[in-house]
Short mmCIF file of C-alpha atoms in Angstrom, two decimals:
data_model
loop_
_atom_site.label_atom_id
_atom_site.label_comp_id
_atom_site.label_asym_id
_atom_site.label_seq_id
_atom_site.Cartn_x
_atom_site.Cartn_y
_atom_site.Cartn_z
CA MET A 1 7.99 -10.86 -15.39
CA ALA A 2 6.15 -13.30 -13.10
CA THR A 3 4.01 -15.97 -15.05
CA ASP A 4 0.83 -17.53 -13.84
CA LYS A 5 2.61 -20.07 -12.55
CA GLU A 6 5.51 -18.66 -10.50
CA LEU A 7 2.78 -16.10 -9.19
CA SER A 8 0.52 -18.65 -7.53
CA ASP A 9 3.75 -20.63 -6.50
CA PHE A 10 5.00 -17.57 -4.37
CA LEU A 11 1.15 -16.82 -3.20
CA LYS A 12 0.65 -20.47 -2.02
CA SER A 13 4.11 -20.21 -0.46
CA ALA A 14 3.31 -16.85 1.26
CA GLU A 15 -0.36 -17.43 2.09
CA LYS A 16 -0.36 -18.90 5.44
CA ARG A 17 2.55 -16.65 6.75
CA ALA A 18 0.59 -13.63 5.56
CA PHE A 19 -2.20 -14.77 7.50
CA LYS A 20 -1.00 -15.55 10.51
CA ARG A 21 1.31 -11.70 10.44
CA THR A 22 -2.08 -10.15 10.24
CA VAL A 23 -3.86 -12.05 12.66
CA TYR A 24 -1.18 -11.30 14.99
CA ALA A 25 -1.84 -7.70 14.40
CA VAL A 26 -5.38 -7.52 14.12
CA ARG A 27 -6.67 -10.27 16.15
CA ASP A 28 -9.47 -11.23 14.21
CA GLU A 29 -9.29 -14.20 11.63
CA ASP A 30 -12.16 -12.58 9.74
CA ALA A 31 -10.51 -9.49 9.55
CA ALA A 32 -7.06 -11.17 8.19
CA LEU A 33 -8.44 -13.31 5.72
CA ASP A 34 -9.83 -10.38 4.17
CA ILE A 35 -6.75 -8.10 4.45
CA VAL A 36 -4.58 -10.87 2.75
CA GLN A 37 -7.54 -11.76 0.14
CA ASP A 38 -7.22 -8.16 -0.67
CA SER A 39 -3.57 -7.87 -0.44
CA MET A 40 -3.32 -10.64 -2.82
CA ILE A 41 -5.76 -9.16 -5.29
CA ARG A 42 -3.52 -6.20 -5.11
CA LEU A 43 -0.42 -8.01 -5.80
CA ALA A 44 -2.08 -9.79 -9.01
CA GLU A 45 -3.66 -6.87 -10.27
CA LYS A 46 -0.67 -4.06 -10.44
CA TYR A 47 2.48 -6.20 -9.78
CA ALA A 48 1.85 -8.98 -11.39
CA ASP A 49 4.29 -7.96 -14.26
CA ARG A 50 7.30 -7.47 -11.88
CA PRO A 51 10.06 -10.18 -11.35
CA VAL A 52 9.13 -13.21 -9.09
CA ALA A 53 12.32 -12.13 -7.13
CA GLU A 54 11.00 -8.91 -5.93
CA LEU A 55 7.34 -10.26 -4.90
CA PRO A 56 8.56 -10.83 -1.42
CA LEU A 57 9.22 -7.15 -0.74
CA ILE A 58 5.99 -6.30 -2.72
CA PHE A 59 3.77 -8.53 -0.95
CA ALA A 60 4.97 -7.31 2.47
CA ARG A 61 4.60 -3.58 1.74
CA ILE A 62 1.08 -4.27 0.27
CA LEU A 63 0.34 -6.50 3.26
CA SER A 64 1.74 -4.31 5.70
CA ASN A 65 -0.55 -1.31 4.29
CA ALA A 66 -3.46 -3.15 3.99
CA THR A 67 -3.26 -4.23 7.63
CA LEU A 68 -2.60 -0.29 8.29
CA ASP A 69 -5.38 0.66 6.31
CA TRP A 70 -7.84 -1.88 8.60
CA PHE A 71 -6.65 -0.10 11.26
CA ARG A 72 -7.51 3.45 10.13
CA ARG A 73 -11.02 2.06 8.86
CA GLN A 74 -11.49 0.80 12.50
CA LYS A 75 -10.47 3.76 13.97
CA VAL A 76 -8.15 2.06 16.76
CA ARG A 77 -5.45 3.91 15.55
CA GLN A 78 -5.43 5.20 18.89
CA ALA A 79 -4.64 1.70 20.53
CA THR A 80 -1.83 1.05 17.94
CA LEU A 81 -0.02 4.13 19.33
CA GLN A 82 -1.03 3.15 22.56
CA ASN A 83 0.73 -0.30 21.97
CA PHE A 84 3.75 1.50 20.08
CA SER A 85 4.68 3.38 23.36
CA ASP A 86 5.44 0.31 24.69
CA LEU A 87 8.62 -0.05 22.72
CA ASP A 88 9.70 2.65 25.10
CA SER A 89 9.26 0.76 28.37
CA GLY A 90 11.99 -1.83 27.61
CA GLY A 91 13.09 -2.64 30.79
CA GLU A 92 16.00 -4.68 29.83
CA ASP A 93 18.33 -6.17 32.53
CA GLY A 94 21.45 -6.57 31.45
CA ASP A 95 22.30 -9.55 33.54
CA PHE A 96 19.56 -11.78 31.45
CA ASP A 97 21.21 -13.62 28.59
CA PRO A 98 18.26 -14.93 26.61
CA LEU A 99 20.37 -16.68 24.18
CA GLU A 100 21.50 -19.20 26.70
CA THR A 101 17.91 -20.89 25.81
CA LEU A 102 19.26 -21.70 22.06
CA GLU A 103 21.51 -24.66 24.32
CA ALA A 104 20.44 -28.15 23.34
CA VAL A 105 17.69 -27.74 21.45
CA ASP A 106 18.00 -29.87 18.82
CA GLY A 107 16.79 -33.20 18.32
CA ASN A 108 13.49 -32.66 20.03
CA TRP A 109 11.43 -33.05 17.32
CA SER A 110 12.14 -36.12 15.92
CA ALA A 111 10.12 -38.03 18.05
CA GLN A 112 7.13 -38.98 17.24
CA GLY A 113 5.00 -40.51 19.70
CA PRO A 114 1.60 -39.33 20.47
CA VAL A 115 2.84 -37.92 24.22
CA GLU A 116 5.73 -35.99 22.12
CA ARG A 117 3.27 -34.76 19.34
CA LEU A 118 0.73 -33.60 22.16
CA SER A 119 3.37 -31.60 23.46
CA ARG A 120 4.95 -30.44 20.50
CA GLN A 121 2.14 -29.06 19.19
CA GLN A 122 1.62 -27.31 22.89
CA THR A 123 5.01 -25.72 22.73
CA LEU A 124 4.29 -24.16 19.34
CA ALA A 125 0.99 -22.65 20.71
CA LEU A 126 3.06 -21.17 23.56
CA ILE A 127 5.60 -19.93 20.93
CA ASP A 128 2.69 -18.77 18.70
CA ALA A 129 1.02 -16.99 21.72
CA GLU A 130 4.49 -15.26 22.75
CA VAL A 131 4.81 -14.09 19.29
CA SER A 132 1.53 -12.52 19.26
CA ALA A 133 2.26 -10.97 22.52
CA LEU A 134 5.11 -9.28 21.54
CA PRO A 135 4.71 -5.47 21.07
CA PRO A 136 3.70 -4.69 17.35
CA ARG A 137 6.51 -3.02 15.88
CA GLN A 138 9.10 -5.56 17.48
CA ARG A 139 6.78 -8.12 16.20
CA GLU A 140 6.83 -6.70 12.96
CA ALA A 141 10.57 -6.54 12.52
CA PHE A 142 10.93 -10.25 13.59
CA LEU A 143 8.34 -11.59 11.23
CA LEU A 144 9.61 -9.59 8.30
CA ARG A 145 12.99 -10.31 8.98
CA TYR A 146 13.32 -13.91 9.96
CA TRP A 147 10.14 -15.21 9.03
CA GLU A 148 9.66 -13.48 5.67
CA GLU A 149 13.61 -13.72 5.64
CA LEU A 150 13.23 -10.03 4.46
CA ASP A 151 16.92 -8.39 4.83
CA THR A 152 17.78 -5.59 6.96
CA ALA A 153 16.61 -2.94 4.64
CA GLU A 154 14.15 -4.37 2.90
CA THR A 155 12.35 -4.95 6.74
CA ALA A 156 13.39 -0.84 7.13
CA LEU A 157 11.59 -0.22 3.72
CA VAL A 158 8.06 -2.17 4.82
CA MET A 159 8.31 -0.80 7.96
CA GLY A 160 9.11 3.06 6.96
CA CYS A 161 11.99 3.26 9.50
CA SER A 162 15.42 3.00 9.14
CA GLU A 163 18.19 -0.45 9.35
CA GLY A 164 19.31 0.75 13.03
CA SER A 165 15.66 1.02 14.14
CA VAL A 166 15.01 -2.59 12.29
CA LYS A 167 18.02 -4.17 14.17
CA THR A 168 16.87 -2.57 17.45
CA HIS A 169 13.24 -3.73 17.33
CA CYS A 170 14.66 -7.47 16.21
CA PHE A 171 17.14 -7.29 19.17
CA ARG A 172 14.42 -6.16 21.70
CA ALA A 173 11.95 -9.31 19.80
CA VAL A 174 14.33 -11.56 20.61
CA HIS A 175 15.47 -10.96 23.67
CA ALA A 176 11.90 -10.63 24.79
CA LEU A 177 10.94 -14.24 23.21
CA ALA A 178 13.88 -15.71 24.53
CA LYS A 179 12.82 -14.41 28.10
CA ALA A 180 9.81 -15.45 27.76
CA LEU A 181 10.22 -18.70 26.49
CA SER A 182 12.51 -19.58 29.06
CA ALA A 183 10.18 -18.39 31.83
CA LYS A 184 7.92 -21.57 30.63
CA GLY A 185 10.91 -23.83 30.07
CA LEU A 186 10.42 -24.30 26.52
CA LYS A 187 13.61 -24.49 24.24
CA PRO A 188 12.13 -23.66 20.28
CA MET B 1 35.90 -1.61 18.64
CA ASN B 2 38.88 -4.27 19.68
CA PRO B 3 39.05 -7.41 17.84
CA GLN B 4 37.78 -9.19 21.14
CA THR B 5 34.48 -7.09 21.27
CA ARG B 6 34.23 -7.22 17.76
CA SER B 7 33.96 -11.16 17.90
CA HIS B 8 31.93 -11.16 20.70
CA ARG B 9 29.55 -9.13 18.84
CA VAL B 10 29.37 -11.14 15.74
CA ASP B 11 28.78 -14.36 18.26
CA ALA B 12 25.94 -12.86 19.51
CA ASP B 13 24.07 -11.48 16.38
CA ALA B 14 24.82 -15.14 15.28
CA LEU B 15 23.28 -16.27 18.30
CA GLN B 16 20.94 -14.18 17.95
CA ALA B 17 19.68 -14.91 14.20
CA ARG B 18 20.26 -18.83 15.12
CA PHE B 19 17.36 -18.31 17.75
CA ALA B 20 15.01 -16.31 15.61
CA LEU B 21 15.27 -18.62 12.76
CA ARG B 22 14.63 -21.34 14.83
CA VAL B 23 11.67 -19.53 16.67
CA ALA B 24 10.37 -18.76 12.59
CA SER B 25 10.92 -22.41 11.65
CA ARG B 26 8.20 -23.37 14.54
CA LEU B 27 6.05 -20.44 13.46
CA SER B 28 6.01 -22.44 10.11
CA GLU B 29 5.15 -25.64 11.33
CA GLN B 30 2.45 -23.97 13.33
CA ALA B 31 1.37 -21.90 10.47
CA GLU B 32 1.16 -24.98 8.45
CA SER B 33 -1.38 -26.77 10.68
CA LEU B 34 -4.35 -24.08 10.12
CA PRO B 35 -7.46 -25.20 10.19
CA HIS B 36 -9.11 -26.84 6.91
CA ASP B 37 -11.32 -24.17 6.50
CA LEU B 38 -9.16 -21.20 6.71
CA SER B 39 -6.64 -23.06 4.61
CA GLU B 40 -9.42 -23.36 1.92
CA ARG B 41 -10.41 -20.05 2.48
CA LEU B 42 -6.96 -19.02 1.81
CA ARG B 43 -6.75 -20.89 -1.56
CA VAL B 44 -10.19 -19.33 -2.82
CA ALA B 45 -8.87 -15.90 -1.89
CA ARG B 46 -5.34 -16.74 -4.12
CA GLU B 47 -7.38 -18.40 -6.84
CA HIS B 48 -9.48 -15.42 -6.97
CA ALA B 49 -6.73 -13.24 -6.94
CA LEU B 50 -5.22 -15.34 -9.78
CA ASP B 51 -8.35 -14.97 -11.77
CA ARG B 52 -8.05 -11.32 -11.48
CA ALA B 53 -4.01 -11.24 -13.08
CA ARG B 54 -5.52 -13.35 -15.27
CA GLN B 55 -8.03 -11.28 -16.79
CA LEU B 56 -6.20 -8.28 -16.42
CA ARG B 57 -3.61 -9.95 -18.98
CA LEU B 58 -5.89 -11.08 -20.85
CA SER B 59 -7.85 -7.58 -21.70
CA GLN B 60 -3.97 -5.58 -22.58
CA PRO B 61 -3.77 -7.14 -25.84
CA VAL B 62 -7.14 -6.41 -26.82
CA VAL B 63 -6.32 -3.27 -26.51
CA ALA B 64 -3.21 -3.11 -28.04
CA ALA B 65 -4.80 -5.20 -31.39
CA ALA B 66 -7.76 -2.47 -30.95
CA LEU B 67 -4.77 0.04 -31.66
CA VAL B 68 -2.91 -1.81 -34.11
CA THR B 69 -6.28 -2.23 -36.26
CA GLN B 70 -7.50 0.91 -36.27
CA GLY B 71 -4.23 2.93 -37.59
CA SER B 72 -4.03 6.52 -36.97
CA SER B 73 -8.01 6.44 -35.75
CA MET B 74 -6.63 6.64 -32.13
CA ALA B 75 -9.37 3.89 -30.88
CA LEU B 76 -9.04 2.62 -27.53
CA GLY B 77 -10.85 -0.63 -28.13
CA GLN B 78 -13.06 0.18 -25.38
CA PRO B 79 -16.06 2.28 -25.66
CA PRO B 80 -15.25 5.84 -24.33
CA SER B 81 -16.24 6.79 -20.88
CA GLY B 82 -18.28 9.77 -19.61
CA TRP B 83 -15.55 11.67 -18.45
CA LEU B 84 -13.59 10.76 -22.05
CA ARG B 85 -16.84 12.38 -23.44
CA LEU B 86 -17.38 15.28 -21.70
CA ALA B 87 -13.50 16.28 -21.99
CA SER B 88 -13.79 15.72 -26.06
CA LEU B 89 -16.90 18.53 -25.71
CA LEU B 90 -14.62 20.92 -23.94
CA PRO B 91 -13.26 22.66 -26.75
CA LEU B 92 -16.24 22.95 -28.60
CA MET B 93 -17.96 24.58 -25.30
CA VAL B 94 -14.95 26.73 -24.86
CA LEU B 95 -14.91 28.00 -28.88
CA VAL B 96 -18.80 28.73 -28.30
CA LEU B 97 -18.32 30.51 -25.17
CA GLY B 98 -15.69 32.63 -27.00
CA LEU B 99 -17.89 33.57 -29.62
CA PHE B 100 -20.36 35.03 -27.25
CA PHE B 101 -17.91 36.69 -25.68
CA ILE B 102 -16.74 38.08 -28.90
CA GLN B 103 -20.42 39.25 -29.62
CA TYR B 104 -20.60 41.00 -26.13
CA LEU B 105 -17.48 43.11 -26.68
CA HIS B 106 -18.68 44.20 -30.40
CA ASP B 107 -22.22 45.56 -29.04
CA GLN B 108 -20.74 47.10 -25.80
CA ALA B 109 -17.97 48.95 -28.51
CA GLU B 110 -20.91 49.67 -30.47
CA ILE B 111 -23.30 51.67 -27.84
CA HIS B 112 -20.24 53.10 -26.58
CA ALA B 113 -19.20 54.68 -29.74
CA ALA B 114 -22.93 55.68 -30.17
CA ALA B 115 -23.44 57.08 -26.74
CA GLU B 116 -19.67 59.03 -27.55
CA VAL B 117 -21.30 60.79 -30.72
CA ASP B 118 -24.75 61.62 -28.74
CA ALA B 119 -22.81 63.38 -26.22
CA ALA B 120 -20.90 65.19 -28.34
CA LEU B 121 -23.84 66.33 -30.27
CA LEU B 122 -26.04 67.19 -27.10
CA ALA B 123 -22.73 69.41 -25.67
CA ASP B 124 -22.46 70.97 -28.51
CA ASP B 125 -23.76 75.16 -29.09
CA LEU B 126 -25.54 74.05 -32.13
CA PRO B 127 -28.67 72.19 -31.60
CA PRO B 128 -28.99 68.67 -32.72
CA GLU B 129 -32.15 69.89 -35.06
CA ALA B 130 -29.75 72.14 -36.85
CA TYR B 131 -28.46 68.91 -38.83
CA GLY B 132 -31.82 68.12 -39.95
CA ASP B 133 -32.54 71.40 -42.01
CA PRO B 134 -31.26 71.00 -45.91
CA GLY B 135 -29.86 74.53 -46.01
CA PHE B 136 -27.47 73.78 -43.18
CA VAL B 137 -26.40 70.71 -44.82
CA ILE B 138 -25.81 72.63 -48.22
CA PHE B 139 -23.76 75.24 -45.81
CA LEU B 140 -21.72 72.39 -44.24
CA LYS B 141 -20.81 70.57 -47.73
CA GLN B 142 -19.76 74.23 -49.25
CA PRO B 143 -15.72 74.38 -49.15
CA GLU B 144 -14.17 76.51 -46.29
CA GLN B 145 -13.26 79.95 -47.59
#
């Protein structure tokens, strides 16, 4: 059973990521704050007696459900489904290797001059924008898998799909991000 | 899958994971630099959620203690809700309705029996007035010969 402090520490560590994930989904900061608050309350009320190790997965599920509820309430389900259909229009070209963008990346962030700081902030903002521009399911899979650090099975559980689908979404998301960032001359 | 292909696949997976984790790390940096007002609102939301959890935890021992101190008298530690009151009245209502139904069945049986007697009397060759005649009653009481 999670103590008050453990629950507090967990929420503190997760709240900003949860907020950003929700903003990506709903595109509205106020709505995202409401959703995150509702999710935190639901977690604290219903699942505070669960072991602290289970909290990340439970919170991810609560947040996903709360976001979906928000969409239902907003009656934009049609728009969401439209976005989901983007998954099928992958258009992958076999010759492009997005992973080339990984080369010679490290070391760029150690410089802390004003120009470098500004450049860094702009880069972060661009990465943020590219993640935001991913199709919803790809983005959700990518963020749950690599940002929330859930494993493939847990991500599949939260998303309500198979592990194979999670892997496909993640692959496409990574591919799309690498391609987009590479096109802008960025290396994360 | 031959070893070379498998090795290539593992490398691709590892590169994908490295790239993704690097992007995720940049996202974390970006998230850490949220505007102050948003951070504050998140903090308030978190404290609100923790307060609710604390209240819930505090209320549970009270209920448990009430149950213990009340022994076998089945006290819930809180005033019963409207639904609970209604539910407790339900057996009484069923009993009263059952009694009314039994009374109704009894009345119906009596009416039916009386109707049968009346019908038998009316259908008989003997006129009903004969039963009012004292001589006929004495005749009926005499043993058959």
